[in-house]
XYZ file of C-alpha atoms in Angstrom:
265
model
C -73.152 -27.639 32.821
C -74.496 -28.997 36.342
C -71.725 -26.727 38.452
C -72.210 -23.459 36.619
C -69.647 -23.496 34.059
C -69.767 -22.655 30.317
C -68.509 -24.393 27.725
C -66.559 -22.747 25.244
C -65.121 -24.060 21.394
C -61.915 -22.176 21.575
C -59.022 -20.539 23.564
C -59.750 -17.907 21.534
C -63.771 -18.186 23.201
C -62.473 -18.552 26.666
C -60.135 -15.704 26.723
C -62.614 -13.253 25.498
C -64.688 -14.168 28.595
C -62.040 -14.901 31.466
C -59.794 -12.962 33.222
C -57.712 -16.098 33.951
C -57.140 -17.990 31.516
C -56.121 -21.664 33.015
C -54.454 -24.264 30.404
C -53.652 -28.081 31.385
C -52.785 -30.311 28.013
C -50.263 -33.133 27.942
C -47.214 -31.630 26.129
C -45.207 -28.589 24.816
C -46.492 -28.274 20.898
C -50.173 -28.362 22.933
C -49.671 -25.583 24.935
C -48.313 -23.908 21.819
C -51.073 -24.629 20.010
C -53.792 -23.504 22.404
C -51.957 -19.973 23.166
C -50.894 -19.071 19.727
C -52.747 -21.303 17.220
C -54.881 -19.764 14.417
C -57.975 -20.093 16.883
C -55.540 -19.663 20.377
C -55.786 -17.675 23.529
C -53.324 -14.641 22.097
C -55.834 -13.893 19.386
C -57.799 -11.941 21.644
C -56.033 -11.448 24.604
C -56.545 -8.327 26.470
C -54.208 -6.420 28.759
C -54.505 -7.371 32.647
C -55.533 -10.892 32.024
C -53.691 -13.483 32.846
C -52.638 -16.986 31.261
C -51.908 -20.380 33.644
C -50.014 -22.952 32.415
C -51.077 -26.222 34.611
C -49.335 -28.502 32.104
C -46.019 -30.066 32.540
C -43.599 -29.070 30.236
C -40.714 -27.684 28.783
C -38.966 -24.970 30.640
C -37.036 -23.371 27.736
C -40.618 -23.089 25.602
C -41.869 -21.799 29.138
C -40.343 -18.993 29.107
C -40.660 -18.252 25.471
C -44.285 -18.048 26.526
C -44.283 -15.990 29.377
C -42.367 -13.768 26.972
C -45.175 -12.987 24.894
C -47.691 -13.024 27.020
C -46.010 -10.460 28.797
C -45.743 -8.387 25.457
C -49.074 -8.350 25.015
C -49.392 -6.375 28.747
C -50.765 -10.073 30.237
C -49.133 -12.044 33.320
C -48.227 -15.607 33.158
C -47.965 -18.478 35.316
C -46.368 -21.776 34.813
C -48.022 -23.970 37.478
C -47.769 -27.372 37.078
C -49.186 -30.340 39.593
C -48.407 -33.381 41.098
C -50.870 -35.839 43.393
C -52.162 -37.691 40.128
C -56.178 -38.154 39.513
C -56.521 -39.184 43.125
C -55.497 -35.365 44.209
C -57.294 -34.026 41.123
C -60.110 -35.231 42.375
C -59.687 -34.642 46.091
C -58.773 -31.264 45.777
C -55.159 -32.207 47.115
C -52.701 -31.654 44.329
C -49.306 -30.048 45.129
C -48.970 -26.918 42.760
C -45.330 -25.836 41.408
C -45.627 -22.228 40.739
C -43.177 -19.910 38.844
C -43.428 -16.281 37.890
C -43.800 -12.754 39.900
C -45.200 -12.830 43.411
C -47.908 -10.177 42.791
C -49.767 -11.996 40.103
C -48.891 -15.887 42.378
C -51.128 -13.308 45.120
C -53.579 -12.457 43.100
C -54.065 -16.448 41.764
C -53.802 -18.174 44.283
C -57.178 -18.330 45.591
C -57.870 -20.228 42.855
C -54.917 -22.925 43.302
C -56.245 -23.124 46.814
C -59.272 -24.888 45.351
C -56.935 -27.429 43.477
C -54.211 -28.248 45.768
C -53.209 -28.113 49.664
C -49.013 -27.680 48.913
C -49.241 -24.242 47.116
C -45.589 -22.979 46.504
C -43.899 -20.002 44.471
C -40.855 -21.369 43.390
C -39.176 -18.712 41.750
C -39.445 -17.236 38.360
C -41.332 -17.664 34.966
C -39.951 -21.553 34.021
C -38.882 -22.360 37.457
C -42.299 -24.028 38.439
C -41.730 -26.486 35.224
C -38.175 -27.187 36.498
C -39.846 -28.102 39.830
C -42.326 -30.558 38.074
C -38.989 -32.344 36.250
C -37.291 -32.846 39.588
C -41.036 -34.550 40.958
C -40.469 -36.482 37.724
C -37.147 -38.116 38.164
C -37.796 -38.719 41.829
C -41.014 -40.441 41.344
C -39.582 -42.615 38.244
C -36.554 -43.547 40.460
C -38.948 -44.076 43.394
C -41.120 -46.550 41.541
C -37.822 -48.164 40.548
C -36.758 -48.315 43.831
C -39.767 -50.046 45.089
C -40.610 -52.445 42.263
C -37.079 -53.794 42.936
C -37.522 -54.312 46.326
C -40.846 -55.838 46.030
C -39.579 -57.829 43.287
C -36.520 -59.157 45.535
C -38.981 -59.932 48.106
C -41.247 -61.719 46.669
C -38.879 -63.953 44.576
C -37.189 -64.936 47.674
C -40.386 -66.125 48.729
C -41.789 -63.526 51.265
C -45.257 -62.312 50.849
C -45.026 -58.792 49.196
C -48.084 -57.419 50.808
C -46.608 -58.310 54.255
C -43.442 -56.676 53.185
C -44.971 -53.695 52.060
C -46.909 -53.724 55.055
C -43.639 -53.845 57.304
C -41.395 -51.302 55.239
C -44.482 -48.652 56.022
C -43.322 -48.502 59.244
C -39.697 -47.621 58.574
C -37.422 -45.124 57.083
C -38.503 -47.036 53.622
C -42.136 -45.431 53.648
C -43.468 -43.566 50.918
C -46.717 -41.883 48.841
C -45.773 -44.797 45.998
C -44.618 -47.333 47.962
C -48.357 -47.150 49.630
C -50.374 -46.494 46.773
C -47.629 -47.646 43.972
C -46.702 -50.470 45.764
C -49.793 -51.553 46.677
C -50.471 -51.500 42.784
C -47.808 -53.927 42.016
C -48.671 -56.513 44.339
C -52.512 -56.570 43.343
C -51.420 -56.193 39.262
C -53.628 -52.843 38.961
C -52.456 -51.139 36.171
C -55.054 -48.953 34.678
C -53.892 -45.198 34.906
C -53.943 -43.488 36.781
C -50.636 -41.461 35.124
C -49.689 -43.202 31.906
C -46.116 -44.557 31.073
C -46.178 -42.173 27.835
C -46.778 -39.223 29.665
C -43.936 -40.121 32.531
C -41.894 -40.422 29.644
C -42.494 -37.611 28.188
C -41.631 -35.850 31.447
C -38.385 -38.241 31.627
C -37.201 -36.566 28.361
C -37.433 -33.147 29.348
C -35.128 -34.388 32.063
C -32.778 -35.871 29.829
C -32.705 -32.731 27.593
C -32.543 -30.146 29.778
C -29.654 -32.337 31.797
C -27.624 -32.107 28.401
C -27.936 -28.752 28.302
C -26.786 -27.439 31.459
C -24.558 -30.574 31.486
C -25.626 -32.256 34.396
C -25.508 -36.363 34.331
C -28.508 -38.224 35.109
C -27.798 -42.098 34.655
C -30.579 -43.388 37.092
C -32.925 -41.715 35.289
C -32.049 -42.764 31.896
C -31.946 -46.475 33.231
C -35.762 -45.277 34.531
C -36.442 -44.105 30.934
C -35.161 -47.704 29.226
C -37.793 -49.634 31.657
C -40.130 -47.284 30.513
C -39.286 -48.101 26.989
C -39.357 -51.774 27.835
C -43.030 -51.966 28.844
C -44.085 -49.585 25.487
C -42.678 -52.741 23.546
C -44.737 -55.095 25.656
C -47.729 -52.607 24.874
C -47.496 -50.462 28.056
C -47.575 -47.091 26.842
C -51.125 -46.547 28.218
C -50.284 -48.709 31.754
C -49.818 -46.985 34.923
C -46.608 -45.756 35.614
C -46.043 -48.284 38.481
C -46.092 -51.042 35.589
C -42.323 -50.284 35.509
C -42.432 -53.409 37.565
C -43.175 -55.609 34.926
C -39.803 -54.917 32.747
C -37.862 -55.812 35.718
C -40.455 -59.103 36.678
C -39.576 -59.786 32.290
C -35.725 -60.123 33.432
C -36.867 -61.706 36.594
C -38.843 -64.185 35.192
C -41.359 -63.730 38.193
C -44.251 -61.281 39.227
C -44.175 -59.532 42.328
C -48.054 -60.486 43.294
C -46.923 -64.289 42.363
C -46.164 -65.241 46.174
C -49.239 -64.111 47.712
C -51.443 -65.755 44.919
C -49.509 -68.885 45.832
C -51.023 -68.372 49.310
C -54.430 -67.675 48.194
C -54.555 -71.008 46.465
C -53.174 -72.966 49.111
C -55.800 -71.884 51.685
C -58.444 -71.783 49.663
């Protein structure tokens, strides 16, 4: 490959060459399967290495992991990101770490070539809890501003001047810049995909049942979610929660500035 690496067929392949073994898939059953499947990372793990989970999942299966990594004389990691392909890509990602601070030492070097917010969190699981709480407060976040953009721009005001305005105020956010900014000019190729922010949405919900803690705003977040899979949106950005509420609405955020495009032109 043109930047040195090697490419290998197997978990099993990589962890008989690495020392750290770094995992990033889109759900729980994945991460499963790459660790402990018949051709997985555990089949040949050797004592001393050690296993990163970058995915965003469960915390319960989480630490059922770490378990048996750790039985097998390995570390583990659960270190999952936010910033989205944008900090992927810019070497910017935020990095939710759990598990012991001597092996989070010895790691982190290599996060710091990822991501610029680097934190231990706590223990084995509690970086996955971390990524849930980014979750539900970017779902409710978008909600937040495709509701205000919505109510904007059906009143007549142009969005983008709106958005433009609320930037400068207690209002301003990463997503209602970038998210927002989305709405208005009806970009929604991912980006972060509605079926993945759901997925992340129901590891909320679950987890909330079981420690009994009530989470209605993001279960509403969840339903517009579902709305815009019935329309077909399960591969849309995640800002394309806007269009369930513009369905109700009967209007588009980016309507009113289009209207002004027209007439000038």
């Amino acid at each position: 490959m043109e930047a040195g690496g090697t490419a290998c067929r197997s978990g099993r392949e990589i962890a008989e060459r690495a020392d750290v073994v770094i995992t990033m898939v889109p759900d729980t059953p994945d991460v499963e399967h790459v660790l402990f499947g018949s051709d997985g990372v555990t089949k040949v793990l050797s004592p001393g290495k050690t296993v990163v989970d970058m995915s965003s999942i469960s915390p319960v299966a989480t630490k059922d992991f770490a378990r048996r990594i750790n039985e097998q004389g390995c570390d583990y990691l659960d270190a999952p990101v936010s910033g989205g392909d944008v900090g992927a890509k810019a070497a910017s990602l935020s990095i939710m770490v759990g598990g012991s601070q001597e092996t989070f030492d010895r790691v982190k070097p290599l996060f710091d070539l990822m991501g610029k917010n680097v934190t231990l969190v706590g223990r084995n699981g509690d970086g996955q809890t971390t990524k849930v709480a980014n979750q539900i407060i970017v779902a409710l976040t978008i909600e937040a501003v495709a509701e205000g953009l919505l109510f904007a721009s059906k009143a007549g005001a142009d969005p983008m001047k709106v958005r433009q305005a609320l930037m400068g105020g207690l209002a301003t956010s990463r997503i209602l810049e970038v998210h927002g900014e989305r709405m208005i000019r009806r970009t929604f190729d991912p980006g972060f995909r509605i079926e993945l922010h759901q997925k992340d949405l129901s590891l909320a919900l679950t987890s909330a049942r079981q420690i009994g803690v009530s989470l209605p705003n993001t279960a509403t977040a969840q339903e517009l979610f579902n709305d815009c899979r019935a329309h077909g949106g399960s591969a849309w950005d995640h800002s394309a929660m806007v269009r369930a509420l513009e369905i109700m609405a009967n209007h588009e955020v980016g309507s009113s500035t289009e209207r002004e495009v027209v007439s000038r032109s």
